[in-house]
Short mmCIF file of N, CA, C and O in Angstrom, two decimals:
data_model
loop_
_atom_site.label_atom_id
_atom_site.label_comp_id
_atom_site.label_asym_id
_atom_site.label_seq_id
_atom_site.Cartn_x
_atom_site.Cartn_y
_atom_site.Cartn_z
N MET E 1 89.65 52.54 89.08
CA MET E 1 90.69 52.57 90.07
C MET E 1 91.66 53.69 89.76
O MET E 1 91.90 53.99 88.60
N ALA E 2 92.20 54.23 90.76
CA ALA E 2 93.26 55.21 90.57
C ALA E 2 94.56 54.45 90.33
O ALA E 2 94.64 53.25 90.54
N LEU E 3 95.54 55.17 89.90
CA LEU E 3 96.85 54.58 89.68
C LEU E 3 97.77 54.97 90.82
O LEU E 3 97.48 55.89 91.58
N ILE E 4 98.89 54.28 90.93
CA ILE E 4 99.87 54.56 91.97
C ILE E 4 101.27 54.45 91.36
O ILE E 4 101.49 53.65 90.45
N ILE E 5 102.17 55.27 91.85
CA ILE E 5 103.57 55.24 91.42
C ILE E 5 104.37 54.60 92.55
O ILE E 5 104.30 55.07 93.69
N ASP E 6 105.12 53.54 92.23
CA ASP E 6 105.87 52.88 93.30
C ASP E 6 107.22 53.57 93.53
O ASP E 6 107.60 54.47 92.79
N ASP E 7 107.90 53.13 94.55
CA ASP E 7 109.14 53.81 94.96
C ASP E 7 110.33 53.54 94.05
O ASP E 7 111.43 54.03 94.30
N SER E 8 110.13 52.81 92.96
CA SER E 8 111.22 52.65 92.00
C SER E 8 111.26 53.81 91.00
O SER E 8 112.13 53.86 90.13
N CYS E 9 110.34 54.76 91.14
CA CYS E 9 110.28 55.95 90.29
C CYS E 9 111.64 56.66 90.31
O CYS E 9 112.26 56.82 91.37
N ILE E 10 112.10 57.08 89.13
CA ILE E 10 113.39 57.76 89.02
C ILE E 10 113.23 59.27 88.82
O ILE E 10 114.19 59.97 88.51
N ASN E 11 112.00 59.77 89.01
CA ASN E 11 111.72 61.21 88.88
C ASN E 11 112.18 61.77 87.54
O ASN E 11 112.78 62.83 87.47
N CYS E 12 111.83 61.06 86.49
CA CYS E 12 112.26 61.47 85.15
C CYS E 12 111.42 62.62 84.60
O CYS E 12 111.77 63.18 83.55
N ASP E 13 110.32 62.96 85.26
CA ASP E 13 109.45 64.06 84.86
C ASP E 13 108.65 63.79 83.59
O ASP E 13 108.12 64.72 82.99
N MET E 14 108.51 62.55 83.19
CA MET E 14 107.75 62.23 81.99
C MET E 14 106.24 62.19 82.24
O MET E 14 105.46 62.60 81.39
N CYS E 15 105.83 61.70 83.40
CA CYS E 15 104.41 61.47 83.65
C CYS E 15 103.63 62.74 84.01
O CYS E 15 102.50 62.92 83.56
N GLU E 16 104.21 63.58 84.80
CA GLU E 16 103.49 64.74 85.34
C GLU E 16 102.87 65.63 84.26
O GLU E 16 101.69 65.95 84.33
N PRO E 17 103.60 66.01 83.22
CA PRO E 17 102.97 66.88 82.21
C PRO E 17 101.94 66.15 81.34
O PRO E 17 101.14 66.80 80.67
N GLU E 18 101.93 64.83 81.34
CA GLU E 18 101.00 64.06 80.52
C GLU E 18 99.63 63.89 81.17
O GLU E 18 98.67 63.54 80.50
N CYS E 19 99.52 64.13 82.47
CA CYS E 19 98.27 63.89 83.18
C CYS E 19 97.25 64.99 82.89
O CYS E 19 97.44 66.14 83.28
N PRO E 20 96.12 64.64 82.24
CA PRO E 20 95.13 65.66 81.90
C PRO E 20 94.36 66.20 83.11
O PRO E 20 93.76 67.27 83.03
N ASN E 21 94.41 65.49 84.22
CA ASN E 21 93.68 65.91 85.42
C ASN E 21 94.58 66.55 86.47
O ASN E 21 94.13 66.87 87.56
N GLU E 22 95.86 66.71 86.15
CA GLU E 22 96.85 67.25 87.09
C GLU E 22 96.84 66.47 88.40
O GLU E 22 96.98 67.04 89.48
N ALA E 23 96.71 65.15 88.28
CA ALA E 23 96.69 64.28 89.47
C ALA E 23 98.09 63.90 89.93
O ALA E 23 98.25 63.42 91.05
N ILE E 24 99.09 64.13 89.11
CA ILE E 24 100.46 63.73 89.44
C ILE E 24 101.25 64.95 89.90
O ILE E 24 101.32 65.96 89.21
N THR E 25 101.82 64.82 91.09
CA THR E 25 102.67 65.88 91.64
C THR E 25 103.89 65.26 92.30
O THR E 25 103.91 64.07 92.61
N MET E 26 104.90 66.08 92.52
CA MET E 26 106.10 65.59 93.19
C MET E 26 105.82 65.41 94.67
O MET E 26 105.32 66.31 95.33
N GLY E 27 106.11 64.22 95.16
CA GLY E 27 105.97 63.94 96.58
C GLY E 27 107.27 64.24 97.30
O GLY E 27 108.14 64.96 96.76
N GLU E 28 107.44 63.70 98.48
CA GLU E 28 108.67 63.94 99.25
C GLU E 28 109.89 63.35 98.56
O GLU E 28 110.96 63.93 98.61
N GLU E 29 109.72 62.16 97.96
CA GLU E 29 110.86 61.51 97.31
C GLU E 29 110.61 61.18 95.84
O GLU E 29 111.53 61.23 95.03
N VAL E 30 109.39 60.79 95.51
CA VAL E 30 109.04 60.44 94.13
C VAL E 30 107.69 61.06 93.79
O VAL E 30 106.99 61.58 94.67
N TYR E 31 107.34 61.00 92.52
CA TYR E 31 106.03 61.50 92.11
C TYR E 31 104.92 60.69 92.77
O TYR E 31 105.09 59.51 93.05
N GLU E 32 103.78 61.35 92.97
CA GLU E 32 102.63 60.71 93.58
C GLU E 32 101.39 61.02 92.74
O GLU E 32 101.34 62.05 92.06
N ILE E 33 100.40 60.14 92.82
CA ILE E 33 99.14 60.34 92.11
C ILE E 33 98.03 60.53 93.13
O ILE E 33 97.84 59.69 94.01
N ASP E 34 97.30 61.62 93.01
CA ASP E 34 96.17 61.90 93.89
C ASP E 34 94.98 61.07 93.40
O ASP E 34 94.45 61.33 92.31
N PRO E 35 94.54 60.07 94.18
CA PRO E 35 93.44 59.21 93.72
C PRO E 35 92.12 59.95 93.53
O PRO E 35 91.27 59.50 92.76
N SER E 36 91.96 61.10 94.16
CA SER E 36 90.71 61.85 93.97
C SER E 36 90.68 62.58 92.63
O SER E 36 89.63 63.01 92.18
N LEU E 37 91.83 62.69 91.97
CA LEU E 37 91.91 63.35 90.67
C LEU E 37 92.17 62.38 89.52
O LEU E 37 91.93 62.71 88.36
N CYS E 38 92.65 61.19 89.83
CA CYS E 38 93.02 60.22 88.79
C CYS E 38 91.78 59.51 88.25
O CYS E 38 91.02 58.91 89.00
N THR E 39 91.61 59.58 86.93
CA THR E 39 90.54 58.85 86.26
C THR E 39 91.11 57.80 85.31
O THR E 39 90.38 57.28 84.46
N GLU E 40 92.41 57.50 85.45
CA GLU E 40 93.09 56.60 84.53
C GLU E 40 92.93 57.08 83.09
O GLU E 40 92.86 56.30 82.16
N CYS E 41 92.78 58.38 82.93
CA CYS E 41 92.60 59.06 81.65
C CYS E 41 91.25 58.76 81.00
O CYS E 41 91.01 59.14 79.86
N VAL E 42 90.34 58.10 81.72
CA VAL E 42 88.99 57.87 81.21
C VAL E 42 88.36 59.24 80.92
O VAL E 42 88.45 60.15 81.73
N GLY E 43 87.77 59.37 79.76
CA GLY E 43 87.19 60.63 79.34
C GLY E 43 88.14 61.48 78.52
O GLY E 43 87.72 62.38 77.81
N HIS E 44 89.42 61.19 78.63
CA HIS E 44 90.44 61.94 77.89
C HIS E 44 91.07 61.08 76.79
O HIS E 44 91.17 61.50 75.64
N TYR E 45 91.57 59.90 77.18
CA TYR E 45 92.31 59.03 76.28
C TYR E 45 91.85 57.58 76.43
O TYR E 45 91.16 57.24 77.38
N ASP E 46 92.29 56.73 75.52
CA ASP E 46 91.93 55.31 75.57
C ASP E 46 92.65 54.54 76.66
O ASP E 46 92.17 53.51 77.12
N LYS E 47 93.82 55.03 77.06
CA LYS E 47 94.60 54.37 78.13
C LYS E 47 95.37 55.43 78.89
O LYS E 47 95.57 56.54 78.40
N PRO E 48 95.81 55.10 80.10
CA PRO E 48 96.54 56.08 80.91
C PRO E 48 97.84 56.53 80.24
O PRO E 48 98.71 55.70 79.95
N THR E 49 97.95 57.81 80.01
CA THR E 49 99.15 58.31 79.33
C THR E 49 100.39 58.22 80.21
O THR E 49 101.49 58.03 79.70
N CYS E 50 100.22 58.33 81.51
CA CYS E 50 101.39 58.25 82.39
C CYS E 50 102.07 56.89 82.27
O CYS E 50 103.30 56.79 82.24
N ILE E 51 101.26 55.84 82.17
CA ILE E 51 101.82 54.49 82.01
C ILE E 51 102.53 54.40 80.66
O ILE E 51 103.61 53.81 80.56
N SER E 52 101.96 54.99 79.64
CA SER E 52 102.54 54.93 78.30
C SER E 52 103.91 55.58 78.23
O SER E 52 104.77 55.13 77.48
N VAL E 53 104.12 56.67 78.97
CA VAL E 53 105.39 57.40 78.87
C VAL E 53 106.41 57.00 79.92
O VAL E 53 107.57 57.40 79.83
N CYS E 54 106.02 56.21 80.91
CA CYS E 54 106.95 55.84 81.98
C CYS E 54 108.03 54.90 81.45
O CYS E 54 107.72 53.80 80.98
N PRO E 55 109.31 55.29 81.54
CA PRO E 55 110.38 54.46 80.99
C PRO E 55 110.73 53.25 81.84
O PRO E 55 111.42 52.34 81.37
N ILE E 56 110.27 53.21 83.10
CA ILE E 56 110.64 52.08 83.95
C ILE E 56 109.45 51.29 84.47
O ILE E 56 109.60 50.40 85.30
N ASP E 57 108.27 51.58 83.99
CA ASP E 57 107.06 50.83 84.36
C ASP E 57 106.82 50.79 85.87
O ASP E 57 106.59 49.73 86.45
N CYS E 58 106.86 51.95 86.49
CA CYS E 58 106.64 52.02 87.94
C CYS E 58 105.23 52.49 88.31
O CYS E 58 104.95 52.78 89.47
N ILE E 59 104.32 52.56 87.33
CA ILE E 59 102.95 53.01 87.57
C ILE E 59 102.01 51.83 87.36
O ILE E 59 102.06 51.15 86.34
N ALA E 60 101.15 51.61 88.36
CA ALA E 60 100.23 50.47 88.31
C ALA E 60 98.89 50.86 88.89
O ALA E 60 98.73 51.94 89.47
N ILE E 61 97.93 49.98 88.76
CA ILE E 61 96.61 50.20 89.37
C ILE E 61 96.75 50.12 90.88
O ILE E 61 97.43 49.23 91.42
N ASP E 62 96.14 51.05 91.56
CA ASP E 62 96.19 51.12 93.02
C ASP E 62 95.04 50.28 93.59
O ASP E 62 93.88 50.67 93.50
N PRO E 63 95.35 49.12 94.19
CA PRO E 63 94.28 48.26 94.71
C PRO E 63 93.50 48.88 95.87
O PRO E 63 92.40 48.45 96.18
N ALA E 64 94.04 49.92 96.46
CA ALA E 64 93.36 50.58 97.59
C ALA E 64 92.27 51.54 97.11
O ALA E 64 91.50 52.04 97.92
N HIS E 65 92.24 51.82 95.81
CA HIS E 65 91.25 52.77 95.27
C HIS E 65 90.55 52.15 94.06
O HIS E 65 90.78 52.55 92.92
N LYS E 66 89.68 51.20 94.34
CA LYS E 66 88.96 50.50 93.28
C LYS E 66 87.76 51.31 92.82
O LYS E 66 86.96 51.76 93.63
N GLU E 67 87.67 51.49 91.49
CA GLU E 67 86.55 52.22 90.89
C GLU E 67 86.20 51.54 89.57
O GLU E 67 87.08 51.08 88.85
N SER E 68 84.93 51.50 89.26
CA SER E 68 84.48 50.94 87.98
C SER E 68 84.69 51.98 86.88
O SER E 68 84.93 53.17 87.15
N GLN E 69 84.52 51.55 85.63
CA GLN E 69 84.59 52.48 84.50
C GLN E 69 83.53 53.57 84.66
O GLN E 69 83.78 54.73 84.37
N ASP E 70 82.34 53.17 85.11
CA ASP E 70 81.27 54.16 85.33
C ASP E 70 81.66 55.17 86.39
O ASP E 70 81.40 56.37 86.25
N ASP E 71 82.28 54.69 87.49
CA ASP E 71 82.74 55.59 88.55
C ASP E 71 83.77 56.58 88.00
O ASP E 71 83.75 57.76 88.33
N LEU E 72 84.67 56.08 87.16
CA LEU E 72 85.70 56.94 86.59
C LEU E 72 85.10 57.98 85.65
O LEU E 72 85.54 59.13 85.63
N LEU E 73 84.07 57.59 84.90
CA LEU E 73 83.38 58.55 84.03
C LEU E 73 82.68 59.63 84.83
O LEU E 73 82.68 60.81 84.46
N VAL E 74 82.08 59.25 85.95
CA VAL E 74 81.43 60.24 86.83
C VAL E 74 82.47 61.20 87.39
O VAL E 74 82.27 62.41 87.40
N LYS E 75 83.59 60.65 87.84
CA LYS E 75 84.67 61.50 88.37
C LYS E 75 85.19 62.45 87.28
O LYS E 75 85.40 63.63 87.53
N TYR E 76 85.35 61.93 86.06
CA TYR E 76 85.78 62.77 84.94
C TYR E 76 84.81 63.93 84.72
O TYR E 76 85.23 65.07 84.57
N ALA E 77 83.51 63.62 84.74
CA ALA E 77 82.49 64.67 84.55
C ALA E 77 82.54 65.70 85.65
O ALA E 77 82.41 66.91 85.40
N GLN E 78 82.77 65.28 86.87
CA GLN E 78 82.86 66.21 87.99
C GLN E 78 84.10 67.09 87.89
O GLN E 78 84.06 68.27 88.19
N LEU E 79 85.21 66.51 87.44
CA LEU E 79 86.46 67.26 87.33
C LEU E 79 86.45 68.25 86.17
O LEU E 79 87.08 69.31 86.25
N THR E 80 85.78 67.90 85.11
CA THR E 80 85.82 68.75 83.91
C THR E 80 84.61 69.67 83.79
O THR E 80 84.60 70.54 82.92
N GLY E 81 83.62 69.44 84.64
CA GLY E 81 82.44 70.30 84.69
C GLY E 81 81.64 70.25 83.44
O GLY E 81 80.98 71.07 82.96
#
């Protein structure tokens, strides 16, 4: 599954530089995660780094973008070539 940032985001800029897939960008009001680029850090780290660094816990699994671990590994392989 991809992750999502909810509207309680305070734009602290902690998550964006931590994303190895560059899936996090500034949206109109808060940061957003592109589900086509998010692998929940599968292939890079043991857990999502954006969640680890978020000071207010506004990042969660996006139920609209369900993917298995295998799907995330395939996406990682496609993104990293």
